Amino acid sequence: MLVLLKKEKKEMLIEYCVERFGISKVIFENYQLYEGSKNKIYLIKELLELRFIPESSGLCIFRFDKTPKPTTNFLQLFSADISKNVLDIGEKDLINYCKGNDLQVHSGSNKIEPGFIAIRYNNSIVGCAHWNKITVRNQLPKSRRCKINYY
Amino acid sequence: MNKQKQITLQTRIAERYARIVDNKDEFSRSINQPLKQSFRINSLKGDTEKILESLRKYDNSISPTNWYENGFTTNLDNLGSSIEHFSGQIYIQELTSMMPALSIADVNESKRIIDCCAAPGSKTTQLAEMMKNKGEIIANDNKHSRLKALRGNLDRLGIVNTTVTLRDFRSFPNTEADIYLVDAPCSSEGTIRKKNTIKRNLKEKDYERFSKIQKGILNRACEMAERGDQIVYSTCTFAPEENEHVVNSILEEHSVKLNNINIKNLKMGKGIKNWKDEKFDSEIEKCRRVWPHHNDTDGFFIARIEKC
């Protein structure tokens, strides 16, 4: 069951997107944010009122535990709007990342702040990772991990 | 052994439909030819030209279709392991599967669409893209096991305007919509060029079984629709029992009419007037049959119904 995200939490989330990834507040104006089970936040065009409970609505964009954790789907969808805390990777790292492996410390890692980061290949965001100044930890969900042959 | 079985199946299909196809030799030849992999570009995840440019770095066999700007074919058979597929910039989809969405006259951002048999989400995601991720889509399926693939595809392609439901559409509660898409479960004979999973020894009673399910789903969509609403019915089979016969029964039972279908540059045949002992309403000719030899695709059937 989804409930409309409380105003304070919504503002906190949007502020996080602005501060962390440089995403403009404007992109959220056309959507509604709802909270579901397991602290998951959903981006929805409009929540439909049906005569029964649907299986799912919209796109899960965050998990809100102690801090917000962006989903790979969210970062991919707003790829063009993300300008901060982005780690550009090459072909070898791309294959590793898509398999679900953590990445070796990268030469571009001095431009990113500790926390959740966006992984970019060939100008497109491919997913989410966590940087703790030592390791780039893979945050790709198991269901999305795969072997990439063409890139 | 497998080759022998395949030939038998294709021969059976060629013989069964020899009377209704415009060129039985061409039809027979085409269903024995393998089909190229096809895909659709998802412009919600980037600029179409840039995505194509990226794909062409490792695949110079990509060809556009001349009837849909987002539809392409390739000689590669494993685009599912490409970075563009991973990031939701492309969706691997049969060309014929792209046709129902294109047959709807006015898909736009203000519509509400119910995709009655949505999994795995090929047409749902195509419609969402055509609606620019706006409007409202209800993507329904009756099998829980198939919802995982549907949900996965919606997520991968970045779809936000869709609500997923799990119901047998024949008992779906009344829900208003502008467009109902009934891409019904069928005997899948039209996919013979691609899949070896279609039932090899289909019997007459199998066509009847599918026909009964299809009528049930289409009937429910027609019950729910209000005057002016569109219902698009499609299958990937050649069998008139699952195509013209189903639409004909709806014409008899509901206040509906058929509308013409035109997809620019796509060659399509008319619905047939009779099959075996059954004669259909003359309106049935407005249905469209996509024969494999016409556009080098699978086989397909589409009807565009309007509630009166």
Coordinates of C-alpha atoms in Angstrom, one line a residue, chain A residues 30-31 43-46 48-52 54-60 72-73 76-77 94 97-98 121-122 124-127 140 143-151, chain B residues 44-45 54 57-58 76 78 81-83 86-89 112 133-138 144 147 151 154-156 158-167 172-175:
Chain A
N30 CA 5.7 16.7 -12.8
Y31 CA 5.6 13.6 -10.5
L43 CA 8.1 8.1 -8.5
I44 CA 4.6 8.0 -10.0
K45 CA 3.0 10.1 -12.7
E46 CA -0.4 9.7 -11.0
L48 CA -4.6 5.4 -9.8
E49 CA -7.6 4.6 -7.6
L50 CA -8.6 1.1 -8.5
R51 CA -11.2 -1.2 -7.0
F52 CA -8.5 -3.5 -5.8
P54 CA -2.4 -3.2 -7.6
E55 CA 0.8 -5.1 -7.6
S56 CA 2.9 -2.0 -8.1
S57 CA 2.8 1.5 -9.3
G58 CA 5.4 3.8 -10.9
L59 CA 9.2 3.4 -10.5
C60 CA 11.1 2.7 -7.2
T72 CA 20.0 2.1 -10.5
N73 CA 16.7 2.7 -12.3
Q76 CA 19.6 5.6 -15.4
L77 CA 16.3 7.4 -16.1
L94 CA 32.0 -1.6 -17.2
Y97 CA 30.5 -3.4 -12.8
C98 CA 27.7 -5.1 -14.8
Y121 CA 30.1 4.8 -19.3
N122 CA 30.1 6.6 -22.7
S124 CA 25.3 7.4 -20.0
I125 CA 24.7 6.5 -16.4
V126 CA 24.7 2.8 -16.0
G127 CA 24.0 2.5 -12.3
L140 CA 23.6 -3.1 -8.7
S143 CA 18.4 -9.1 -10.8
R144 CA 20.2 -6.6 -13.1
R145 CA 23.7 -8.2 -13.0
C146 CA 24.7 -9.7 -16.3
K147 CA 27.6 -10.3 -18.7
I148 CA 28.0 -7.5 -21.2
N149 CA 29.4 -8.6 -24.6
Y150 CA 28.7 -5.5 -26.7
Y151 CA 29.6 -2.0 -25.5
Chain B
L44 CA 12.8 7.8 -22.8
K45 CA 16.4 6.8 -22.1
S54 CA 26.5 3.9 -30.0
K57 CA 30.1 1.1 -33.1
Y58 CA 30.0 -2.7 -32.8
L76 CA 23.5 -9.9 -34.3
N78 CA 22.5 -11.5 -28.9
S81 CA 24.0 -8.7 -23.8
S82 CA 24.7 -5.1 -25.0
I83 CA 25.1 -2.1 -22.7
F86 CA 21.3 -3.2 -20.0
S87 CA 20.6 0.5 -19.6
G88 CA 17.1 0.3 -21.1
Q89 CA 17.9 2.2 -24.3
R112 CA -5.7 6.0 -20.1
N133 CA 5.9 8.5 -19.9
K134 CA 2.7 10.6 -19.2
G135 CA -1.0 9.6 -19.2
E136 CA -1.9 6.4 -17.4
I137 CA -1.4 2.8 -18.3
I138 CA -2.7 -0.2 -16.4
H144 CA 2.1 -14.0 -11.1
L147 CA 4.8 -10.2 -13.6
R151 CA 8.1 -5.4 -13.7
L154 CA 9.2 -1.5 -16.8
D155 CA 12.0 -0.7 -14.4
R156 CA 14.8 -1.2 -17.0
G158 CA 12.3 3.7 -16.8
I159 CA 8.5 3.7 -17.1
V160 CA 6.7 5.8 -14.4
N161 CA 3.2 6.0 -15.8
T162 CA 2.2 2.4 -15.3
T163 CA 0.3 0.5 -12.6
V164 CA 0.7 -3.3 -12.6
T165 CA -2.3 -5.5 -11.8
L166 CA -2.7 -9.2 -11.4
R167 CA -6.1 -10.4 -12.5
F172 CA -11.4 -7.5 -14.1
P173 CA -13.5 -5.0 -12.2
N174 CA -15.1 -2.2 -14.2
T175 CA -12.4 0.4 -14.9

